[in-house]
PDB file of N, CA and C in Angstrom:
ATOM      1  N   MET A 645     -19.666 125.452 196.235  1.00 45.00           N
ATOM      2  CA  MET A 645     -20.789 124.684 195.756  1.00 45.00           C
ATOM      3  C   MET A 645     -21.694 125.575 194.904  1.00 45.00           C
ATOM      4  N   SER A 646     -22.157 125.101 193.778  1.00 46.00           N
ATOM      5  CA  SER A 646     -22.956 125.859 192.837  1.00 46.00           C
ATOM      6  C   SER A 646     -24.425 125.804 193.226  1.00 46.00           C
ATOM      7  N   ASP A 647     -25.174 126.879 192.818  1.00 48.00           N
ATOM      8  CA  ASP A 647     -26.607 126.921 193.064  1.00 48.00           C
ATOM      9  C   ASP A 647     -27.382 126.106 192.037  1.00 48.00           C
ATOM     10  N   ILE A 648     -26.718 125.692 190.967  1.00 48.00           N
ATOM     11  CA  ILE A 648     -27.389 124.933 189.927  1.00 48.00           C
ATOM     12  C   ILE A 648     -27.843 123.610 190.514  1.00 48.00           C
ATOM     13  N   GLY A 649     -29.109 123.290 190.283  1.00 47.00           N
ATOM     14  CA  GLY A 649     -29.673 122.066 190.826  1.00 47.00           C
ATOM     15  C   GLY A 649     -30.379 122.313 192.144  1.00 47.00           C
ATOM     16  N   HIS A 650     -29.980 123.357 192.878  1.00 49.00           N
ATOM     17  CA  HIS A 650     -30.623 123.675 194.149  1.00 49.00           C
ATOM     18  C   HIS A 650     -31.699 124.736 193.987  1.00 49.00           C
ATOM     19  N   ASN A 651     -31.668 125.437 192.870  1.00 51.00           N
ATOM     20  CA  ASN A 651     -32.609 126.514 192.624  1.00 51.00           C
ATOM     21  C   ASN A 651     -33.629 126.042 191.610  1.00 51.00           C
ATOM     22  N   SER A 652     -34.921 126.339 191.835  1.00 50.00           N
ATOM     23  CA  SER A 652     -35.962 125.867 190.927  1.00 50.00           C
ATOM     24  C   SER A 652     -35.960 126.642 189.614  1.00 50.00           C
ATOM     25  N   GLU A 653     -35.382 127.846 189.593  1.00 57.00           N
ATOM     26  CA  GLU A 653     -35.335 128.640 188.378  1.00 57.00           C
ATOM     27  C   GLU A 653     -33.922 128.637 187.823  1.00 57.00           C
ATOM     28  N   ALA A 654     -33.811 128.384 186.521  1.00 70.00           N
ATOM     29  CA  ALA A 654     -32.501 128.431 185.874  1.00 70.00           C
ATOM     30  C   ALA A 654     -32.058 129.886 185.792  1.00 70.00           C
ATOM     31  N   THR A 655     -30.809 130.132 186.095  1.00 74.00           N
ATOM     32  CA  THR A 655     -30.294 131.494 186.018  1.00 74.00           C
ATOM     33  C   THR A 655     -29.158 131.549 185.015  1.00 74.00           C
ATOM     34  N   THR A 656     -29.105 132.637 184.300  1.00 77.00           N
ATOM     35  CA  THR A 656     -28.030 132.892 183.353  1.00 77.00           C
ATOM     36  C   THR A 656     -27.563 134.308 183.606  1.00 77.00           C
ATOM     37  N   GLY A 657     -26.337 134.446 183.975  1.00 77.00           N
ATOM     38  CA  GLY A 657     -25.811 135.777 184.260  1.00 77.00           C
ATOM     39  C   GLY A 657     -26.570 136.469 185.364  1.00 77.00           C
ATOM     40  N   GLY A 658     -27.076 135.716 186.322  1.00 78.00           N
ATOM     41  CA  GLY A 658     -27.808 136.303 187.444  1.00 78.00           C
ATOM     42  C   GLY A 658     -29.268 136.593 187.135  1.00 78.00           C
ATOM     43  N   ILE A 659     -29.740 136.209 185.947  1.00 82.00           N
ATOM     44  CA  ILE A 659     -31.116 136.475 185.545  1.00 82.00           C
ATOM     45  C   ILE A 659     -31.928 135.187 185.647  1.00 82.00           C
ATOM     46  N   ALA A 660     -33.059 135.254 186.305  1.00 88.00           N
ATOM     47  CA  ALA A 660     -33.951 134.095 186.424  1.00 88.00           C
ATOM     48  C   ALA A 660     -34.699 133.956 185.105  1.00 88.00           C
ATOM     49  N   ALA A 661     -34.258 133.031 184.263  1.00 90.00           N
ATOM     50  CA  ALA A 661     -34.781 132.891 182.907  1.00 90.00           C
ATOM     51  C   ALA A 661     -36.271 132.578 182.887  1.00 90.00           C
ATOM     52  N   ASP A 662     -36.735 131.684 183.761  1.00 91.00           N
ATOM     53  CA  ASP A 662     -38.156 131.322 183.776  1.00 91.00           C
ATOM     54  C   ASP A 662     -39.027 132.524 184.129  1.00 91.00           C
ATOM     55  N   ARG A 663     -38.590 133.296 185.094  1.00 93.00           N
ATOM     56  CA  ARG A 663     -39.334 134.490 185.519  1.00 93.00           C
ATOM     57  C   ARG A 663     -39.376 135.511 184.390  1.00 93.00           C
ATOM     58  N   LEU A 664     -38.239 135.738 183.743  1.00 94.00           N
ATOM     59  CA  LEU A 664     -38.165 136.686 182.633  1.00 94.00           C
ATOM     60  C   LEU A 664     -39.069 136.242 181.488  1.00 94.00           C
ATOM     61  N   ARG A 665     -39.018 134.956 181.152  1.00 95.00           N
ATOM     62  CA  ARG A 665     -39.866 134.418 180.080  1.00 95.00           C
ATOM     63  C   ARG A 665     -41.340 134.613 180.422  1.00 95.00           C
ATOM     64  N   SER A 666     -41.712 134.369 181.668  1.00 95.00           N
ATOM     65  CA  SER A 666     -43.093 134.535 182.106  1.00 95.00           C
ATOM     66  C   SER A 666     -43.552 135.982 181.951  1.00 95.00           C
ATOM     67  N   ILE A 667     -42.721 136.910 182.355  1.00 97.00           N
ATOM     68  CA  ILE A 667     -43.058 138.337 182.255  1.00 97.00           C
ATOM     69  C   ILE A 667     -43.241 138.735 180.798  1.00 97.00           C
ATOM     70  N   ILE A 668     -42.313 138.330 179.949  1.00 97.00           N
ATOM     71  CA  ILE A 668     -42.385 138.678 178.524  1.00 97.00           C
ATOM     72  C   ILE A 668     -43.627 138.078 177.877  1.00 97.00           C
ATOM     73  N   GLU A 669     -43.929 136.822 178.187  1.00 98.00           N
ATOM     74  CA  GLU A 669     -45.107 136.175 177.611  1.00 98.00           C
ATOM     75  C   GLU A 669     -46.398 136.828 178.071  1.00 98.00           C
ATOM     76  N   ARG A 670     -46.459 137.267 179.335  1.00 98.00           N
ATOM     77  CA  ARG A 670     -47.650 137.966 179.831  1.00 98.00           C
ATOM     78  C   ARG A 670     -47.846 139.283 179.099  1.00 98.00           C
ATOM     79  N   ILE A 671     -46.752 140.014 178.892  1.00 98.00           N
ATOM     80  CA  ILE A 671     -46.835 141.287 178.158  1.00 98.00           C
ATOM     81  C   ILE A 671     -47.294 141.034 176.730  1.00 98.00           C
ATOM     82  N   GLU A 672     -46.737 140.001 176.089  1.00 98.00           N
ATOM     83  CA  GLU A 672     -47.134 139.684 174.717  1.00 98.00           C
ATOM     84  C   GLU A 672     -48.621 139.341 174.628  1.00 98.00           C
ATOM     85  N   ARG A 673     -49.138 138.579 175.592  1.00 98.00           N
ATOM     86  CA  ARG A 673     -50.569 138.237 175.602  1.00 98.00           C
ATOM     87  C   ARG A 673     -51.426 139.496 175.747  1.00 98.00           C
ATOM     88  N   LEU A 674     -51.011 140.376 176.644  1.00 98.00           N
ATOM     89  CA  LEU A 674     -51.775 141.615 176.844  1.00 98.00           C
ATOM     90  C   LEU A 674     -51.736 142.503 175.604  1.00 98.00           C
ATOM     91  N   GLU A 675     -50.604 142.542 174.921  1.00 98.00           N
ATOM     92  CA  GLU A 675     -50.518 143.325 173.688  1.00 98.00           C
ATOM     93  C   GLU A 675     -51.453 142.767 172.627  1.00 98.00           C
ATOM     94  N   GLU A 676     -51.561 141.444 172.541  1.00 98.00           N
ATOM     95  CA  GLU A 676     -52.499 140.823 171.600  1.00 98.00           C
ATOM     96  C   GLU A 676     -53.938 141.172 171.976  1.00 98.00           C
ATOM     97  N   GLU A 677     -54.247 141.146 173.269  1.00 98.00           N
ATOM     98  CA  GLU A 677     -55.584 141.513 173.724  1.00 98.00           C
ATOM     99  C   GLU A 677     -55.880 142.972 173.386  1.00 98.00           C
ATOM    100  N   ARG A 678     -54.871 143.830 173.555  1.00 97.00           N
ATOM    101  CA  ARG A 678     -55.047 145.255 173.251  1.00 97.00           C
ATOM    102  C   ARG A 678     -55.349 145.440 171.764  1.00 97.00           C
ATOM    103  N   LYS A 679     -54.646 144.698 170.898  1.00 97.00           N
ATOM    104  CA  LYS A 679     -54.902 144.778 169.458  1.00 97.00           C
ATOM    105  C   LYS A 679     -56.335 144.347 169.145  1.00 97.00           C
ATOM    106  N   ALA A 680     -56.775 143.270 169.777  1.00 97.00           N
ATOM    107  CA  ALA A 680     -58.133 142.780 169.545  1.00 97.00           C
ATOM    108  C   ALA A 680     -59.159 143.805 170.019  1.00 97.00           C
ATOM    109  N   LEU A 681     -58.910 144.414 171.173  1.00 98.00           N
ATOM    110  CA  LEU A 681     -59.837 145.425 171.689  1.00 98.00           C
ATOM    111  C   LEU A 681     -59.866 146.652 170.778  1.00 98.00           C
ATOM    112  N   ALA A 682     -58.710 147.075 170.289  1.00 97.00           N
ATOM    113  CA  ALA A 682     -58.645 148.227 169.385  1.00 97.00           C
ATOM    114  C   ALA A 682     -59.441 147.938 168.112  1.00 97.00           C
ATOM    115  N   SER A 683     -59.352 146.712 167.633  1.00 97.00           N
ATOM    116  CA  SER A 683     -60.107 146.324 166.447  1.00 97.00           C
ATOM    117  C   SER A 683     -61.608 146.343 166.734  1.00 97.00           C
ATOM    118  N   ASP A 684     -61.996 145.864 167.908  1.00 98.00           N
ATOM    119  CA  ASP A 684     -63.409 145.883 168.303  1.00 98.00           C
ATOM    120  C   ASP A 684     -63.930 147.316 168.403  1.00 98.00           C
ATOM    121  N   ILE A 685     -63.128 148.204 168.983  1.00 98.00           N
ATOM    122  CA  ILE A 685     -63.528 149.611 169.121  1.00 98.00           C
ATOM    123  C   ILE A 685     -63.683 150.242 167.741  1.00 98.00           C
ATOM    124  N   LYS A 686     -62.753 149.946 166.844  1.00 98.00           N
ATOM    125  CA  LYS A 686     -62.832 150.470 165.475  1.00 98.00           C
ATOM    126  C   LYS A 686     -64.126 150.002 164.813  1.00 98.00           C
ATOM    127  N   ASP A 687     -64.473 148.734 165.009  1.00 98.00           N
ATOM    128  CA  ASP A 687     -65.713 148.196 164.441  1.00 98.00           C
ATOM    129  C   ASP A 687     -66.940 148.926 164.983  1.00 98.00           C
ATOM    130  N   ILE A 688     -66.916 149.262 166.263  1.00 98.00           N
ATOM    131  CA  ILE A 688     -68.054 149.969 166.873  1.00 98.00           C
ATOM    132  C   ILE A 688     -68.166 151.383 166.299  1.00 98.00           C
ATOM    133  N   PHE A 689     -67.034 152.055 166.094  1.00 98.00           N
ATOM    134  CA  PHE A 689     -67.070 153.382 165.476  1.00 98.00           C
ATOM    135  C   PHE A 689     -67.604 153.292 164.042  1.00 98.00           C
ATOM    136  N   THR A 690     -67.225 152.244 163.316  1.00 98.00           N
ATOM    137  CA  THR A 690     -67.748 152.036 161.965  1.00 98.00           C
ATOM    138  C   THR A 690     -69.257 151.827 162.001  1.00 98.00           C
ATOM    139  N   GLU A 691     -69.714 151.048 162.976  1.00 98.00           N
ATOM    140  CA  GLU A 691     -71.148 150.819 163.152  1.00 98.00           C
ATOM    141  C   GLU A 691     -71.872 152.132 163.455  1.00 98.00           C
ATOM    142  N   ALA A 692     -71.273 152.946 164.339  1.00 98.00           N
ATOM    143  CA  ALA A 692     -71.882 154.233 164.693  1.00 98.00           C
ATOM    144  C   ALA A 692     -71.983 155.136 163.467  1.00 98.00           C
ATOM    145  N   LYS A 693     -70.927 155.164 162.678  1.00 98.00           N
ATOM    146  CA  LYS A 693     -70.918 156.011 161.474  1.00 98.00           C
ATOM    147  C   LYS A 693     -71.984 155.545 160.488  1.00 98.00           C
ATOM    148  N   SER A 694     -72.090 154.228 160.312  1.00 98.00           N
ATOM    149  CA  SER A 694     -73.093 153.717 159.367  1.00 98.00           C
ATOM    150  C   SER A 694     -74.520 153.943 159.876  1.00 98.00           C
ATOM    151  N   ALA A 695     -74.669 154.141 161.186  1.00 98.00           N
ATOM    152  CA  ALA A 695     -75.982 154.444 161.758  1.00 98.00           C
ATOM    153  C   ALA A 695     -76.279 155.939 161.710  1.00 98.00           C
ATOM    154  N   GLY A 696     -75.343 156.722 161.148  1.00 98.00           N
ATOM    155  CA  GLY A 696     -75.577 158.159 160.984  1.00 98.00           C
ATOM    156  C   GLY A 696     -75.025 159.030 162.093  1.00 98.00           C
ATOM    157  N   PHE A 697     -74.272 158.451 163.028  1.00 98.00           N
ATOM    158  CA  PHE A 697     -73.687 159.249 164.105  1.00 98.00           C
ATOM    159  C   PHE A 697     -72.364 159.860 163.662  1.00 98.00           C
ATOM    160  N   ASP A 698     -72.048 161.022 164.206  1.00 98.00           N
ATOM    161  CA  ASP A 698     -70.784 161.696 163.921  1.00 98.00           C
ATOM    162  C   ASP A 698     -69.719 161.140 164.862  1.00 98.00           C
ATOM    163  N   VAL A 699     -68.747 160.431 164.300  1.00 97.00           N
ATOM    164  CA  VAL A 699     -67.726 159.750 165.085  1.00 97.00           C
ATOM    165  C   VAL A 699     -66.847 160.743 165.848  1.00 97.00           C
ATOM    166  N   LYS A 700     -66.558 161.898 165.246  1.00 98.00           N
ATOM    167  CA  LYS A 700     -65.750 162.906 165.942  1.00 98.00           C
ATOM    168  C   LYS A 700     -66.437 163.359 167.229  1.00 98.00           C
ATOM    169  N   VAL A 701     -67.733 163.553 167.145  1.00 97.00           N
ATOM    170  CA  VAL A 701     -68.493 163.997 168.319  1.00 97.00           C
ATOM    171  C   VAL A 701     -68.533 162.885 169.369  1.00 97.00           C
ATOM    172  N   ILE A 702     -68.692 161.653 168.935  1.00 98.00           N
ATOM    173  CA  ILE A 702     -68.678 160.529 169.881  1.00 98.00           C
ATOM    174  C   ILE A 702     -67.337 160.474 170.608  1.00 98.00           C
ATOM    175  N   ARG A 703     -66.237 160.662 169.871  1.00 97.00           N
ATOM    176  CA  ARG A 703     -64.904 160.668 170.504  1.00 97.00           C
ATOM    177  C   ARG A 703     -64.792 161.800 171.532  1.00 97.00           C
ATOM    178  N   GLN A 704     -65.352 162.976 171.203  1.00 94.00           N
ATOM    179  CA  GLN A 704     -65.334 164.096 172.145  1.00 94.00           C
ATOM    180  C   GLN A 704     -66.122 163.764 173.411  1.00 94.00           C
ATOM    181  N   ILE A 705     -67.273 163.160 173.236  1.00 95.00           N
ATOM    182  CA  ILE A 705     -68.102 162.797 174.389  1.00 95.00           C
ATOM    183  C   ILE A 705     -67.364 161.798 175.278  1.00 95.00           C
ATOM    184  N   ILE A 706     -66.726 160.809 174.678  1.00 96.00           N
ATOM    185  CA  ILE A 706     -65.971 159.817 175.448  1.00 96.00           C
ATOM    186  C   ILE A 706     -64.855 160.504 176.231  1.00 96.00           C
ATOM    187  N   ARG A 707     -64.158 161.441 175.583  1.00 93.00           N
ATOM    188  CA  ARG A 707     -63.091 162.182 176.249  1.00 93.00           C
ATOM    189  C   ARG A 707     -63.651 162.999 177.415  1.00 93.00           C
ATOM    190  N   LEU A 708     -64.797 163.644 177.210  1.00 92.00           N
ATOM    191  CA  LEU A 708     -65.421 164.448 178.268  1.00 92.00           C
ATOM    192  C   LEU A 708     -65.857 163.580 179.448  1.00 92.00           C
ATOM    193  N   ARG A 709     -66.391 162.402 179.163  1.00 94.00           N
ATOM    194  CA  ARG A 709     -66.877 161.530 180.235  1.00 94.00           C
ATOM    195  C   ARG A 709     -65.744 161.021 181.124  1.00 94.00           C
ATOM    196  N   LYS A 710     -64.520 161.050 180.621  1.00 94.00           N
ATOM    197  CA  LYS A 710     -63.365 160.624 181.413  1.00 94.00           C
ATOM    198  C   LYS A 710     -62.905 161.713 182.377  1.00 94.00           C
ATOM    199  N   GLN A 711     -63.326 162.949 182.135  1.00 93.00           N
ATOM    200  CA  GLN A 711     -62.880 164.078 182.942  1.00 93.00           C
ATOM    201  C   GLN A 711     -63.812 164.313 184.129  1.00 93.00           C
ATOM    202  N   GLU A 712     -63.284 165.050 185.084  1.00 95.00           N
ATOM    203  CA  GLU A 712     -64.096 165.463 186.230  1.00 95.00           C
ATOM    204  C   GLU A 712     -65.073 166.552 185.782  1.00 95.00           C
ATOM    205  N   PRO A 713     -66.284 166.583 186.344  1.00 93.00           N
ATOM    206  CA  PRO A 713     -67.276 167.599 185.955  1.00 93.00           C
ATOM    207  C   PRO A 713     -66.751 169.036 186.078  1.00 93.00           C
ATOM    208  N   ALA A 714     -65.997 169.324 187.120  1.00 95.00           N
ATOM    209  CA  ALA A 714     -65.473 170.687 187.288  1.00 95.00           C
ATOM    210  C   ALA A 714     -64.500 171.044 186.165  1.00 95.00           C
ATOM    211  N   GLU A 715     -63.720 170.076 185.745  1.00 94.00           N
ATOM    212  CA  GLU A 715     -62.760 170.306 184.653  1.00 94.00           C
ATOM    213  C   GLU A 715     -63.507 170.558 183.340  1.00 94.00           C
ATOM    214  N   VAL A 716     -64.566 169.809 183.102  1.00 93.00           N
ATOM    215  CA  VAL A 716     -65.376 169.991 181.898  1.00 93.00           C
ATOM    216  C   VAL A 716     -66.012 171.373 181.910  1.00 93.00           C
ATOM    217  N   GLU A 717     -66.557 171.764 183.057  1.00 95.00           N
ATOM    218  CA  GLU A 717     -67.205 173.075 183.179  1.00 95.00           C
ATOM    219  C   GLU A 717     -66.202 174.196 182.927  1.00 95.00           C
ATOM    220  N   GLU A 718     -64.997 174.057 183.463  1.00 95.00           N
ATOM    221  CA  GLU A 718     -63.964 175.081 183.265  1.00 95.00           C
ATOM    222  C   GLU A 718     -63.603 175.203 181.785  1.00 95.00           C
ATOM    223  N   GLN A 719     -63.453 174.076 181.116  1.00 93.00           N
ATOM    224  CA  GLN A 719     -63.116 174.106 179.692  1.00 93.00           C
ATOM    225  C   GLN A 719     -64.235 174.721 178.863  1.00 93.00           C
ATOM    226  N   GLU A 720     -65.482 174.376 179.201  1.00 94.00           N
ATOM    227  CA  GLU A 720     -66.620 174.936 178.469  1.00 94.00           C
ATOM    228  C   GLU A 720     -66.719 176.444 178.681  1.00 94.00           C
ATOM    229  N   THR A 721     -66.431 176.898 179.899  1.00 96.00           N
ATOM    230  CA  THR A 721     -66.453 178.330 180.194  1.00 96.00           C
ATOM    231  C   THR A 721     -65.374 179.051 179.390  1.00 96.00           C
ATOM    232  N   LEU A 722     -64.171 178.493 179.379  1.00 96.00           N
ATOM    233  CA  LEU A 722     -63.081 179.101 178.606  1.00 96.00           C
ATOM    234  C   LEU A 722     -63.397 179.108 177.111  1.00 96.00           C
ATOM    235  N   LEU A 723     -63.970 178.028 176.628  1.00 95.00           N
ATOM    236  CA  LEU A 723     -64.338 177.962 175.211  1.00 95.00           C
ATOM    237  C   LEU A 723     -65.332 179.070 174.880  1.00 95.00           C
ATOM    238  N   ASP A 724     -66.325 179.263 175.757  1.00 96.00           N
ATOM    239  CA  ASP A 724     -67.319 180.314 175.548  1.00 96.00           C
ATOM    240  C   ASP A 724     -66.670 181.693 175.556  1.00 96.00           C
ATOM    241  N   ILE A 725     -65.763 181.936 176.497  1.00 96.00           N
ATOM    242  CA  ILE A 725     -65.064 183.228 176.575  1.00 96.00           C
ATOM    243  C   ILE A 725     -64.245 183.456 175.311  1.00 96.00           C
ATOM    244  N   TYR A 726     -63.501 182.456 174.878  1.00 97.00           N
ATOM    245  CA  TYR A 726     -62.667 182.580 173.670  1.00 97.00           C
ATOM    246  C   TYR A 726     -63.527 182.825 172.436  1.00 97.00           C
ATOM    247  N   LYS A 727     -64.669 182.131 172.340  1.00 96.00           N
ATOM    248  CA  LYS A 727     -65.552 182.313 171.185  1.00 96.00           C
ATOM    249  C   LYS A 727     -66.118 183.732 171.162  1.00 96.00           C
ATOM    250  N   ARG A 728     -66.532 184.236 172.326  1.00 96.00           N
ATOM    251  CA  ARG A 728     -67.047 185.595 172.384  1.00 96.00           C
ATOM    252  C   ARG A 728     -65.980 186.615 172.036  1.00 96.00           C
ATOM    253  N   ALA A 729     -64.734 186.354 172.486  1.00 96.00           N
ATOM    254  CA  ALA A 729     -63.629 187.262 172.171  1.00 96.00           C
ATOM    255  C   ALA A 729     -63.367 187.319 170.666  1.00 96.00           C
ATOM    256  N   LEU A 730     -63.657 186.238 169.976  1.00 96.00           N
ATOM    257  CA  LEU A 730     -63.458 186.175 168.527  1.00 96.00           C
ATOM    258  C   LEU A 730     -64.712 186.515 167.756  1.00 96.00           C
ATOM    259  N   GLY A 731     -65.777 186.906 168.470  1.00 96.00           N
ATOM    260  CA  GLY A 731     -67.028 187.289 167.811  1.00 96.00           C
ATOM    261  C   GLY A 731     -67.769 186.118 167.210  1.00 96.00           C
ATOM    262  N   MET A 732     -67.618 184.983 167.793  1.00 95.00           N
ATOM    263  CA  MET A 732     -68.290 183.774 167.272  1.00 95.00           C
ATOM    264  C   MET A 732     -69.590 183.524 168.016  1.00 95.00           C
TER     265      MET A 732
END
């Protein structure tokens, strides 16, 4: 006896087509959202630049804020040591 008709999801080659379609569509929606967010972020950086802010520095600050304070302190200490070693 076949499972066709007894199973709520159509299967092809052992693959639940409805489930696969759902997963793919969810990923596609999230990718579209990511594109929209990236565009929004780009617009904010453009706004910051037009307001006279240095975008490179803003990116550095954002990167630093994602790190743990101890990690930031260690990097700043190493940067200072390297700069002194180079006479900067």
